[in-house]
Amino acid sequence: MPQVVRSRNGALHGPSPVPPLPHRFRSLADREAVEVLHRAARVLVASLPALTDRLVEALYAQEPAYRAAIDSDRAEVWQEVHHSLRHNVGSLIQPREFRESAHRTSRWIGEIRAEQGVPLDAVLHAFRMGGAMVWQDLVDETARRDPDDIRLLVHVAADVWNFVDEHCGVVADAYRQAERRLSWRRENRQRLMVAALLDGSARIADLAEAAEMLGLPEQGRYAVLAVAVGPRGPGAVAAGGGHGAGLVSASDAEAARHGPGLAARPPVVLPAAHPGAAALWHPGPDAEFAILPLTGPPGELSELAAALDVPAGTRAGIGSAVEGLAALGDARRLAETALRACPATGGTVLLDEHLPDALVVSSPALAGALADRVLGQLDRLDPADRDVIVETLTAWLDADGSAQRAGARLYCHRNTVLNRLRRFEQLTGRCLTRPRDAVEVSLALAARRLLGT
């Protein structure tokens, strides 16, 4: 007869002391074997407190993940172990009556341990330790009562260990479901916190929690990157407007229904060597936003803008640097202003290097009025003639007032450039050598280019 009794310590670490027998080898002795199992199990029910004490001690000694929980609240762990043993041992005697309650208990333990952060391997080890201890006590009790009955107990070994495996599966399934729910809640809370920071509606009292949750310094330096795909349209962010709850976009709603990780992928690639490569992205209604932690010198944003990998047709705007998480709402609005200053065909605009354009897009009505006042006379010309003058003005301003360099850009003689400029002055009454008029012309051209006025 195979060895079926071994030391209690050995039983806590491994599988059944007797290999489970396949169903086809069951004999007519099954009924007697079940009766032997029931007799031993009834004794275990009567001594559950002592069995619970031993299992809790074994968990403390052999499973480090449970040690902190036992030190924190031994009585709670004891009650949990006792509750599980009572239902599981009861299932050996009355499976129909106890099966569902035993499953509920196992599911509850799996969920609780997931919430407490106890590793799943440790939870399953605890269940197998309990199964091994129960089986060893069944063997010990049967040997004490009638050693000859041990040969009958062998026939139900497979049932006992299949029961243990079944509950390990129940625990694992409940643990993973709870883990997914917790992960979704954590990421959803993170997403809502980022939305509140970017919206400027986060409470000062919540900033410390936000810093810890997001892994960002509360008083660090930050900028915000705003990215949009495609040309500006009627749905673009309004000048100076705030989103409010609008920062929780359709992609956020989709993520809220199906879990995290469904937001659109960032449409630009940040340089890996830059600290901002670890930017925290958030989807908005009209653009994607990234919080950029800044740790480098003052020229850090210029280097980032130059190294930014922006696909064709994508517009990217980087706002000015701000101090602290509390100012991220301002940083987002600055990034939106930079985004509106991007060419309709795409590209990257660093706000600090395009402040005149930012002034234009920040007040579209005034910029449009200025464009009409300065350039309105050109609209009376033939469109082709008008476009030549505008193109020449733009090239001359970009060349810092050099007719020679402007002519090289336009593939014409410098005198041709000068003639076109004089014609503009005659049509509009402006004098390009007068600083005030030159500034107004430059802003008017920016308004036409950026606003299409």
GROMACS .gro file of C-alpha atoms in nm:
model
  453
    1MET     CA    1   0.000   0.000   0.000
    2PRO     CA    2   0.143   0.342  -0.087
    3GLN     CA    3   0.252   0.574   0.190
    4VAL     CA    4  -0.040   0.804   0.271
    5VAL     CA    5   0.062   0.950   0.605
    6ARG     CA    6   0.348   1.196   0.629
    7SER     CA    7   0.459   1.476   0.859
    8ARG     CA    8   0.229   1.776   0.888
    9ASN     CA    9   0.508   2.018   0.788
   10GLY     CA   10   0.567   1.832   0.465
   11ALA     CA   11   0.198   1.842   0.383
   12LEU     CA   12   0.195   2.221   0.382
   13HIS     CA   13   0.427   2.257   0.085
   14GLY     CA   14   0.324   2.020  -0.189
   15PRO     CA   15   0.046   1.832  -0.354
   16SER     CA   16  -0.151   1.546  -0.210
   17PRO     CA   17   0.056   1.281  -0.028
   18VAL     CA   18  -0.126   1.031  -0.248
   19PRO     CA   19  -0.137   1.085  -0.627
   20PRO     CA   20  -0.499   1.136  -0.738
   21LEU     CA   21  -0.647   0.826  -0.894
   22PRO     CA   22  -0.805   0.859  -1.242
   23HIS     CA   23  -1.182   0.812  -1.248
   24ARG     CA   24  -1.163   0.485  -1.439
   25PHE     CA   25  -0.990   0.314  -1.143
   26ARG     CA   26  -1.275   0.387  -0.900
   27SER     CA   27  -1.410   0.070  -0.739
   28LEU     CA   28  -1.722  -0.037  -0.562
   29ALA     CA   29  -1.551   0.072  -0.243
   30ASP     CA   30  -1.633   0.435  -0.329
   31ARG     CA   31  -1.938   0.445  -0.105
   32GLU     CA   32  -1.738   0.317   0.188
   33ALA     CA   33  -1.459   0.562   0.102
   34VAL     CA   34  -1.704   0.854   0.107
   35GLU     CA   35  -1.832   0.741   0.446
   36VAL     CA   36  -1.476   0.733   0.576
   37LEU     CA   37  -1.419   1.084   0.436
   38HIS     CA   38  -1.737   1.214   0.598
   39ARG     CA   39  -1.648   1.070   0.940
   40ALA     CA   40  -1.305   1.233   0.934
   41ALA     CA   41  -1.443   1.562   0.800
   42ARG     CA   42  -1.700   1.583   1.081
   43VAL     CA   43  -1.417   1.563   1.333
   44LEU     CA   44  -1.240   1.848   1.149
   45VAL     CA   45  -1.556   2.060   1.168
   46ALA     CA   46  -1.564   2.009   1.542
   47SER     CA   47  -1.201   2.121   1.575
   48LEU     CA   48  -1.201   2.408   1.324
   49PRO     CA   49  -1.067   2.670   1.570
   50ALA     CA   50  -0.755   2.465   1.634
   51LEU     CA   51  -0.715   2.394   1.262
   52THR     CA   52  -0.753   2.767   1.191
   53ASP     CA   53  -0.485   2.851   1.449
   54ARG     CA   54  -0.241   2.609   1.288
   55LEU     CA   55  -0.305   2.737   0.936
   56VAL     CA   56  -0.264   3.102   1.039
   57GLU     CA   57   0.066   3.014   1.209
   58ALA     CA   58   0.179   2.827   0.899
   59LEU     CA   59   0.088   3.123   0.677
   60TYR     CA   60   0.284   3.358   0.902
   61ALA     CA   61   0.589   3.133   0.897
   62GLN     CA   62   0.588   3.029   0.532
   63GLU     CA   63   0.417   3.301   0.326
   64PRO     CA   64   0.583   3.644   0.367
   65ALA     CA   65   0.308   3.819   0.173
   66TYR     CA   66   0.061   3.733   0.450
   67ARG     CA   67   0.291   3.832   0.735
   68ALA     CA   68   0.214   4.204   0.718
   69ALA     CA   69  -0.163   4.139   0.708
   70ILE     CA   70  -0.140   3.909   1.009
   71ASP     CA   71   0.073   4.159   1.201
   72SER     CA   72  -0.172   4.436   1.114
   73ASP     CA   73  -0.494   4.253   1.208
   74ARG     CA   74  -0.448   3.894   1.313
   75ALA     CA   75  -0.812   3.860   1.420
   76GLU     CA   76  -0.939   3.960   1.075
   77VAL     CA   77  -0.712   3.711   0.898
   78TRP     CA   78  -0.812   3.443   1.149
   79GLN     CA   79  -1.182   3.502   1.081
   80GLU     CA   80  -1.124   3.489   0.705
   81VAL     CA   81  -0.931   3.159   0.729
   82HIS     CA   82  -1.190   3.012   0.965
   83HIS     CA   83  -1.477   3.115   0.739
   84SER     CA   84  -1.308   2.957   0.437
   85LEU     CA   85  -1.224   2.632   0.619
   86ARG     CA   86  -1.577   2.601   0.758
   87HIS     CA   87  -1.735   2.625   0.412
   88ASN     CA   88  -1.474   2.413   0.237
   89VAL     CA   89  -1.470   2.131   0.493
   90GLY     CA   90  -1.849   2.150   0.501
   91SER     CA   91  -1.846   2.102   0.122
   92LEU     CA   92  -1.670   1.767   0.172
   93ILE     CA   93  -1.966   1.650   0.379
   94GLN     CA   94  -2.258   1.824   0.207
   95PRO     CA   95  -2.138   1.943  -0.135
   96ARG     CA   96  -2.479   2.053  -0.262
   97GLU     CA   97  -2.557   2.261   0.045
   98PHE     CA   98  -2.215   2.424   0.080
   99ARG     CA   99  -2.089   2.450  -0.281
  100GLU     CA  100  -2.226   2.795  -0.365
  101SER     CA  101  -2.141   2.950  -0.027
  102ALA     CA  102  -1.790   2.803  -0.050
  103HIS     CA  103  -1.750   2.958  -0.398
  104ARG     CA  104  -1.874   3.293  -0.270
  105THR     CA  105  -1.623   3.281   0.013
  106SER     CA  106  -1.336   3.200  -0.223
  107ARG     CA  107  -1.439   3.477  -0.462
  108TRP     CA  108  -1.459   3.721  -0.173
  109ILE     CA  109  -1.110   3.627  -0.054
  110GLY     CA  110  -0.971   3.668  -0.406
  111GLU     CA  111  -1.123   4.017  -0.434
  112ILE     CA  112  -1.010   4.126  -0.086
  113ARG     CA  113  -0.652   4.009  -0.142
  114ALA     CA  114  -0.640   4.186  -0.481
  115GLU     CA  115  -0.751   4.511  -0.315
  116GLN     CA  116  -0.485   4.464  -0.046
  117GLY     CA  117  -0.217   4.408  -0.307
  118VAL     CA  118  -0.127   4.056  -0.190
  119PRO     CA  119   0.032   3.875  -0.488
  120LEU     CA  120  -0.190   3.616  -0.655
  121ASP     CA  121   0.081   3.349  -0.619
  122ALA     CA  122   0.075   3.404  -0.243
  123VAL     CA  123  -0.305   3.374  -0.229
  124LEU     CA  124  -0.301   3.048  -0.428
  125HIS     CA  125  -0.017   2.915  -0.211
  126ALA     CA  126  -0.228   2.991   0.097
  127PHE     CA  127  -0.521   2.796  -0.047
  128ARG     CA  128  -0.299   2.499  -0.131
  129MET     CA  129  -0.149   2.511   0.216
  130GLY     CA  130  -0.500   2.497   0.358
  131GLY     CA  131  -0.590   2.207   0.128
  132ALA     CA  132  -0.275   2.018   0.226
  133MET     CA  133  -0.342   2.073   0.595
  134VAL     CA  134  -0.706   1.959   0.564
  135TRP     CA  135  -0.602   1.648   0.370
  136GLN     CA  136  -0.331   1.561   0.623
  137ASP     CA  137  -0.579   1.600   0.910
  138LEU     CA  138  -0.825   1.374   0.726
  139VAL     CA  139  -0.551   1.112   0.691
  140ASP     CA  140  -0.442   1.152   1.055
  141GLU     CA  141  -0.796   1.124   1.188
  142THR     CA  142  -0.868   0.818   0.973
  143ALA     CA  143  -0.544   0.651   1.088
  144ARG     CA  144  -0.628   0.725   1.451
  145ARG     CA  145  -0.979   0.589   1.421
  146ASP     CA  146  -0.904   0.280   1.207
  147PRO     CA  147  -0.573   0.251   1.016
  148ASP     CA  148  -0.728  -0.001   0.777
  149ASP     CA  149  -0.965   0.269   0.648
  150ILE     CA  150  -0.675   0.465   0.502
  151ARG     CA  151  -0.687   0.239   0.195
  152LEU     CA  152  -1.048   0.354   0.140
  153LEU     CA  153  -0.956   0.722   0.180
  154VAL     CA  154  -0.718   0.684  -0.115
  155HIS     CA  155  -1.020   0.650  -0.345
  156VAL     CA  156  -1.142   1.002  -0.267
  157ALA     CA  157  -0.801   1.170  -0.282
  158ALA     CA  158  -0.866   1.285  -0.639
  159ASP     CA  159  -1.199   1.440  -0.535
  160VAL     CA  160  -1.038   1.631  -0.248
  161TRP     CA  161  -0.755   1.771  -0.460
  162ASN     CA  162  -0.984   1.847  -0.751
  163PHE     CA  163  -1.190   2.047  -0.500
  164VAL     CA  164  -0.878   2.239  -0.395
  165ASP     CA  165  -0.788   2.308  -0.759
  166GLU     CA  166  -1.143   2.420  -0.833
  167HIS     CA  167  -1.129   2.678  -0.556
  168CYS     CA  168  -0.785   2.794  -0.662
  169GLY     CA  169  -0.942   2.863  -1.002
  170VAL     CA  170  -1.232   3.051  -0.841
  171VAL     CA  171  -0.988   3.260  -0.635
  172ALA     CA  172  -0.765   3.335  -0.934
  173ASP     CA  173  -1.060   3.441  -1.151
  174ALA     CA  174  -1.202   3.669  -0.880
  175TYR     CA  175  -0.855   3.813  -0.811
  176ARG     CA  176  -0.794   3.898  -1.177
  177GLN     CA  177  -1.138   4.054  -1.221
  178ALA     CA  178  -1.085   4.266  -0.910
  179GLU     CA  179  -0.736   4.360  -1.032
  180ARG     CA  180  -0.881   4.477  -1.365
  181ARG     CA  181  -1.144   4.684  -1.186
  182LEU     CA  182  -0.884   4.838  -0.957
  183SER     CA  183  -0.657   4.913  -1.251
  184TRP     CA  184  -0.943   5.077  -1.438
  185ARG     CA  185  -1.038   5.288  -1.135
  186ARG     CA  186  -0.677   5.389  -1.077
  187GLU     CA  187  -0.618   5.486  -1.440
  188ASN     CA  188  -0.956   5.654  -1.468
  189ARG     CA  189  -0.884   5.857  -1.155
  190GLN     CA  190  -0.544   5.946  -1.298
  191ARG     CA  191  -0.709   6.053  -1.624
  192LEU     CA  192  -0.961   6.269  -1.441
  193MET     CA  193  -0.686   6.422  -1.227
  194VAL     CA  194  -0.482   6.511  -1.537
  195ALA     CA  195  -0.796   6.661  -1.694
  196ALA     CA  196  -0.854   6.875  -1.384
  197LEU     CA  197  -0.492   6.994  -1.382
  198LEU     CA  198  -0.500   7.086  -1.750
  199ASP     CA  199  -0.837   7.251  -1.710
  200GLY     CA  200  -0.714   7.452  -1.411
  201SER     CA  201  -0.999   7.324  -1.195
  202ALA     CA  202  -0.790   7.106  -0.962
  203ARG     CA  203  -0.817   7.208  -0.598
  204ILE     CA  204  -0.504   7.328  -0.422
  205ALA     CA  205  -0.572   7.068  -0.152
  206ASP     CA  206  -0.552   6.792  -0.414
  207LEU     CA  207  -0.216   6.893  -0.563
  208ALA     CA  208  -0.006   6.684  -0.324
  209GLU     CA  209  -0.217   6.376  -0.402
  210ALA     CA  210  -0.195   6.451  -0.774
  211ALA     CA  211   0.184   6.482  -0.755
  212GLU     CA  212   0.210   6.145  -0.581
  213MET     CA  213  -0.038   5.977  -0.815
  214LEU     CA  214   0.129   6.105  -1.131
  215GLY     CA  215   0.487   6.085  -1.010
  216LEU     CA  216   0.544   6.456  -1.074
  217PRO     CA  217   0.693   6.720  -0.842
  218GLU     CA  218   0.429   6.960  -0.713
  219GLN     CA  219   0.659   7.262  -0.752
  220GLY     CA  220   0.843   7.157  -1.069
  221ARG     CA  221   0.866   7.346  -1.399
  222TYR     CA  222   0.629   7.239  -1.675
  223ALA     CA  223   0.512   7.319  -2.023
  224VAL     CA  224   0.223   7.173  -2.219
  225LEU     CA  225   0.235   7.042  -2.575
  226ALA     CA  226  -0.086   7.054  -2.780
  227VAL     CA  227  -0.115   6.844  -3.096
  228ALA     CA  228  -0.389   6.836  -3.359
  229VAL     CA  229  -0.412   6.648  -3.687
  230GLY     CA  230  -0.545   6.823  -3.995
  231PRO     CA  231  -0.612   7.189  -4.074
  232ARG     CA  232  -0.780   7.432  -3.839
  233GLY     CA  233  -1.154   7.435  -3.876
  234PRO     CA  234  -1.472   7.564  -3.714
  235GLY     CA  235  -1.422   7.318  -3.428
  236ALA     CA  236  -1.082   7.459  -3.332
  237VAL     CA  237  -1.028   7.583  -2.980
  238ALA     CA  238  -1.172   7.931  -2.940
  239ALA     CA  239  -0.934   8.210  -2.852
  240GLY     CA  240  -0.887   8.246  -2.479
  241GLY     CA  241  -1.167   7.996  -2.409
  242GLY     CA  242  -1.156   7.732  -2.137
  243HIS     CA  243  -1.271   7.375  -2.178
  244GLY     CA  244  -1.410   7.308  -1.836
  245ALA     CA  245  -1.520   6.946  -1.822
  246GLY     CA  246  -1.475   6.934  -2.198
  247LEU     CA  247  -1.122   6.804  -2.149
  248VAL     CA  248  -1.284   6.468  -2.080
  249SER     CA  249  -1.338   6.392  -2.446
  250ALA     CA  250  -1.512   6.126  -2.649
  251SER     CA  251  -1.204   5.909  -2.622
  252ASP     CA  252  -1.226   5.944  -2.243
  253ALA     CA  253  -1.589   5.836  -2.252
  254GLU     CA  254  -1.492   5.534  -2.459
  255ALA     CA  255  -1.221   5.449  -2.209
  256ALA     CA  256  -1.469   5.488  -1.925
  257ARG     CA  257  -1.693   5.225  -2.085
  258HIS     CA  258  -1.429   4.972  -2.180
  259GLY     CA  259  -1.135   5.040  -1.950
  260PRO     CA  260  -0.812   5.235  -1.978
  261GLY     CA  261  -0.568   5.238  -2.262
  262LEU     CA  262  -0.818   5.327  -2.538
  263ALA     CA  263  -0.720   5.691  -2.579
  264ALA     CA  264  -0.568   5.786  -2.911
  265ARG     CA  265  -0.195   5.727  -2.940
  266PRO     CA  266   0.017   6.044  -2.927
  267PRO     CA  267   0.040   6.172  -3.288
  268VAL     CA  268   0.397   6.302  -3.243
  269VAL     CA  269   0.715   6.139  -3.117
  270LEU     CA  270   0.914   6.310  -2.843
  271PRO     CA  271   1.293   6.273  -2.855
  272ALA     CA  272   1.393   5.983  -2.630
  273ALA     CA  273   1.686   6.173  -2.477
  274HIS     CA  274   1.462   6.456  -2.356
  275PRO     CA  275   1.305   6.442  -2.006
  276GLY     CA  276   0.975   6.527  -2.173
  277ALA     CA  277   0.983   6.189  -2.346
  278ALA     CA  278   0.805   6.061  -2.034
  279ALA     CA  279   0.526   6.313  -2.096
  280LEU     CA  280   0.181   6.239  -1.962
  281TRP     CA  281  -0.068   6.247  -2.253
  282HIS     CA  282  -0.433   6.335  -2.229
  283PRO     CA  283  -0.697   6.354  -2.506
  284GLY     CA  284  -0.902   6.670  -2.545
  285PRO     CA  285  -1.198   6.748  -2.773
  286ASP     CA  286  -0.988   6.922  -3.040
  287ALA     CA  287  -0.630   6.825  -2.956
  288GLU     CA  288  -0.408   6.585  -2.765
  289PHE     CA  289  -0.221   6.738  -2.470
  290ALA     CA  290   0.106   6.633  -2.311
  291ILE     CA  291   0.240   6.756  -1.977
  292LEU     CA  292   0.615   6.811  -2.023
  293PRO     CA  293   0.828   6.807  -1.705
  294LEU     CA  294   1.118   7.051  -1.750
  295THR     CA  295   1.451   7.001  -1.577
  296GLY     CA  296   1.702   7.153  -1.816
  297PRO     CA  297   1.833   7.502  -1.904
  298PRO     CA  298   1.616   7.789  -2.035
  299GLY     CA  299   1.671   7.679  -2.396
  300GLU     CA  300   1.526   7.336  -2.325
  301LEU     CA  301   1.193   7.407  -2.497
  302SER     CA  302   1.365   7.533  -2.812
  303GLU     CA  303   1.567   7.212  -2.832
  304LEU     CA  304   1.255   7.005  -2.779
  305ALA     CA  305   1.061   7.193  -3.048
  306ALA     CA  306   1.348   7.145  -3.294
  307ALA     CA  307   1.374   6.772  -3.221
  308LEU     CA  308   0.999   6.703  -3.222
  309ASP     CA  309   0.899   6.443  -3.481
  310VAL     CA  310   0.576   6.582  -3.629
  311PRO     CA  311   0.410   6.389  -3.916
  312ALA     CA  312   0.297   6.574  -4.227
  313GLY     CA  313  -0.033   6.754  -4.175
  314THR     CA  314   0.000   6.753  -3.795
  315ARG     CA  315   0.011   7.078  -3.598
  316ALA     CA  316   0.198   7.103  -3.267
  317GLY     CA  317   0.208   7.396  -3.026
  318ILE     CA  318   0.431   7.425  -2.719
  319GLY     CA  319   0.337   7.682  -2.457
  320SER     CA  320   0.565   7.879  -2.230
  321ALA     CA  321   0.709   7.724  -1.914
  322VAL     CA  322   0.515   7.758  -1.589
  323GLU     CA  323   0.597   7.688  -1.226
  324GLY     CA  324   0.411   7.413  -1.038
  325LEU     CA  325   0.123   7.177  -1.106
  326ALA     CA  326  -0.124   7.448  -1.007
  327ALA     CA  327  -0.026   7.647  -1.319
  328LEU     CA  328  -0.087   7.366  -1.569
  329GLY     CA  329  -0.421   7.517  -1.667
  330ASP     CA  330  -0.236   7.833  -1.779
  331ALA     CA  331   0.024   7.616  -1.955
  332ARG     CA  332  -0.252   7.438  -2.148
  333ARG     CA  333  -0.405   7.766  -2.263
  334LEU     CA  334  -0.063   7.888  -2.378
  335ALA     CA  335  -0.015   7.562  -2.570
  336GLU     CA  336  -0.354   7.608  -2.738
  337THR     CA  337  -0.252   7.959  -2.840
  338ALA     CA  338   0.068   7.819  -2.990
  339LEU     CA  339  -0.137   7.555  -3.169
  340ARG     CA  340  -0.362   7.818  -3.325
  341ALA     CA  341  -0.050   7.997  -3.447
  342CYS     CA  342   0.061   7.688  -3.642
  343PRO     CA  343   0.036   7.696  -4.021
  344ALA     CA  344  -0.271   7.520  -4.151
  345THR     CA  345  -0.044   7.280  -4.340
  346GLY     CA  346   0.120   7.160  -4.019
  347GLY     CA  347   0.440   7.215  -3.825
  348THR     CA  348   0.559   7.305  -3.477
  349VAL     CA  349   0.524   7.643  -3.307
  350LEU     CA  350   0.701   7.731  -2.983
  351LEU     CA  351   0.499   8.014  -2.832
  352ASP     CA  352   0.801   8.201  -2.698
  353GLU     CA  353   0.938   8.229  -3.053
  354HIS     CA  354   0.608   8.333  -3.217
  355LEU     CA  355   0.462   8.589  -2.980
  356PRO     CA  356   0.339   8.831  -3.253
  357ASP     CA  357   0.148   8.547  -3.418
  358ALA     CA  358   0.015   8.453  -3.075
  359LEU     CA  359  -0.117   8.807  -3.030
  360VAL     CA  360  -0.299   8.780  -3.363
  361VAL     CA  361  -0.472   8.449  -3.290
  362SER     CA  362  -0.552   8.552  -2.933
  363SER     CA  363  -0.784   8.826  -3.059
  364PRO     CA  364  -0.921   8.719  -3.398
  365ALA     CA  365  -1.176   9.002  -3.422
  366LEU     CA  366  -0.918   9.277  -3.366
  367ALA     CA  367  -0.665   9.103  -3.590
  368GLY     CA  368  -0.924   9.078  -3.866
  369ALA     CA  369  -1.007   9.446  -3.830
  370LEU     CA  370  -0.637   9.534  -3.853
  371ALA     CA  371  -0.594   9.319  -4.165
  372ASP     CA  372  -0.890   9.487  -4.334
  373ARG     CA  373  -0.761   9.833  -4.249
  374VAL     CA  374  -0.404   9.769  -4.363
  375LEU     CA  375  -0.456   9.533  -4.656
  376GLY     CA  376  -0.814   9.607  -4.760
  377GLN     CA  377  -0.708   9.817  -5.060
  378LEU     CA  378  -0.529   9.514  -5.208
  379ASP     CA  379  -0.859   9.324  -5.232
  380ARG     CA  380  -0.962   9.556  -5.519
  381LEU     CA  381  -0.680   9.419  -5.736
  382ASP     CA  382  -0.691   9.115  -5.955
  383PRO     CA  383  -0.632   8.814  -5.723
  384ALA     CA  384  -0.310   8.715  -5.902
  385ASP     CA  385  -0.176   9.072  -5.878
  386ARG     CA  386  -0.273   9.094  -5.512
  387ASP     CA  387  -0.103   8.761  -5.431
  388VAL     CA  388   0.222   8.879  -5.592
  389ILE     CA  389   0.231   9.190  -5.372
  390VAL     CA  390   0.149   8.992  -5.057
  391GLU     CA  391   0.412   8.732  -5.140
  392THR     CA  392   0.672   9.005  -5.198
  393LEU     CA  393   0.585   9.181  -4.870
  394THR     CA  394   0.614   8.854  -4.680
  395ALA     CA  395   0.948   8.766  -4.835
  396TRP     CA  396   1.085   9.116  -4.768
  397LEU     CA  397   0.982   9.104  -4.400
  398ASP     CA  398   1.122   8.752  -4.361
  399ALA     CA  399   1.449   8.878  -4.512
  400ASP     CA  400   1.467   9.152  -4.245
  401GLY     CA  401   1.398   9.424  -4.500
  402SER     CA  402   1.663   9.316  -4.752
  403ALA     CA  403   1.541   9.354  -5.112
  404GLN     CA  404   1.844   9.156  -5.230
  405ARG     CA  405   1.763   8.847  -5.018
  406ALA     CA  406   1.390   8.878  -5.086
  407GLY     CA  407   1.462   8.882  -5.462
  408ALA     CA  408   1.676   8.569  -5.427
  409ARG     CA  409   1.386   8.395  -5.255
  410LEU     CA  410   1.139   8.509  -5.521
  411TYR     CA  411   1.376   8.449  -5.814
  412CYS     CA  412   1.355   8.811  -5.929
  413HIS     CA  413   1.575   9.122  -5.930
  414ARG     CA  414   1.595   9.341  -5.619
  415ASN     CA  415   1.456   9.631  -5.821
  416THR     CA  416   1.146   9.427  -5.896
  417VAL     CA  417   1.102   9.379  -5.522
  418LEU     CA  418   1.142   9.750  -5.458
  419ASN     CA  419   0.891   9.838  -5.731
  420ARG     CA  420   0.631   9.605  -5.582
  421LEU     CA  421   0.689   9.751  -5.234
  422ARG     CA  422   0.646  10.106  -5.365
  423ARG     CA  423   0.323  10.004  -5.534
  424PHE     CA  424   0.198   9.861  -5.202
  425GLU     CA  425   0.278  10.190  -5.029
  426GLN     CA  426   0.092  10.385  -5.297
  427LEU     CA  427  -0.217  10.163  -5.271
  428THR     CA  428  -0.236  10.157  -4.891
  429GLY     CA  429  -0.082  10.486  -4.786
  430ARG     CA  430   0.162  10.297  -4.563
  431CYS     CA  431   0.533  10.369  -4.542
  432LEU     CA  432   0.739  10.053  -4.487
  433THR     CA  433   1.035  10.250  -4.355
  434ARG     CA  434   0.818  10.384  -4.072
  435PRO     CA  435   0.846  10.135  -3.777
  436ARG     CA  436   0.481  10.167  -3.673
  437ASP     CA  437   0.356  10.099  -4.025
  438ALA     CA  438   0.597   9.805  -4.065
  439VAL     CA  439   0.465   9.648  -3.743
  440GLU     CA  440   0.102   9.691  -3.853
  441VAL     CA  441   0.176   9.542  -4.195
  442SER     CA  442   0.353   9.245  -4.036
  443LEU     CA  443   0.060   9.177  -3.800
  444ALA     CA  444  -0.195   9.222  -4.081
  445LEU     CA  445  -0.013   8.968  -4.296
  446ALA     CA  446  -0.005   8.727  -4.001
  447ALA     CA  447  -0.381   8.771  -3.957
  448ARG     CA  448  -0.445   8.692  -4.323
  449ARG     CA  449  -0.218   8.388  -4.305
  450LEU     CA  450  -0.343   8.246  -3.976
  451LEU     CA  451  -0.708   8.351  -3.975
  452GLY     CA  452  -0.785   8.361  -4.345
  453THR     CA  453  -0.942   8.703  -4.307
   0.00000   0.00000   0.00000
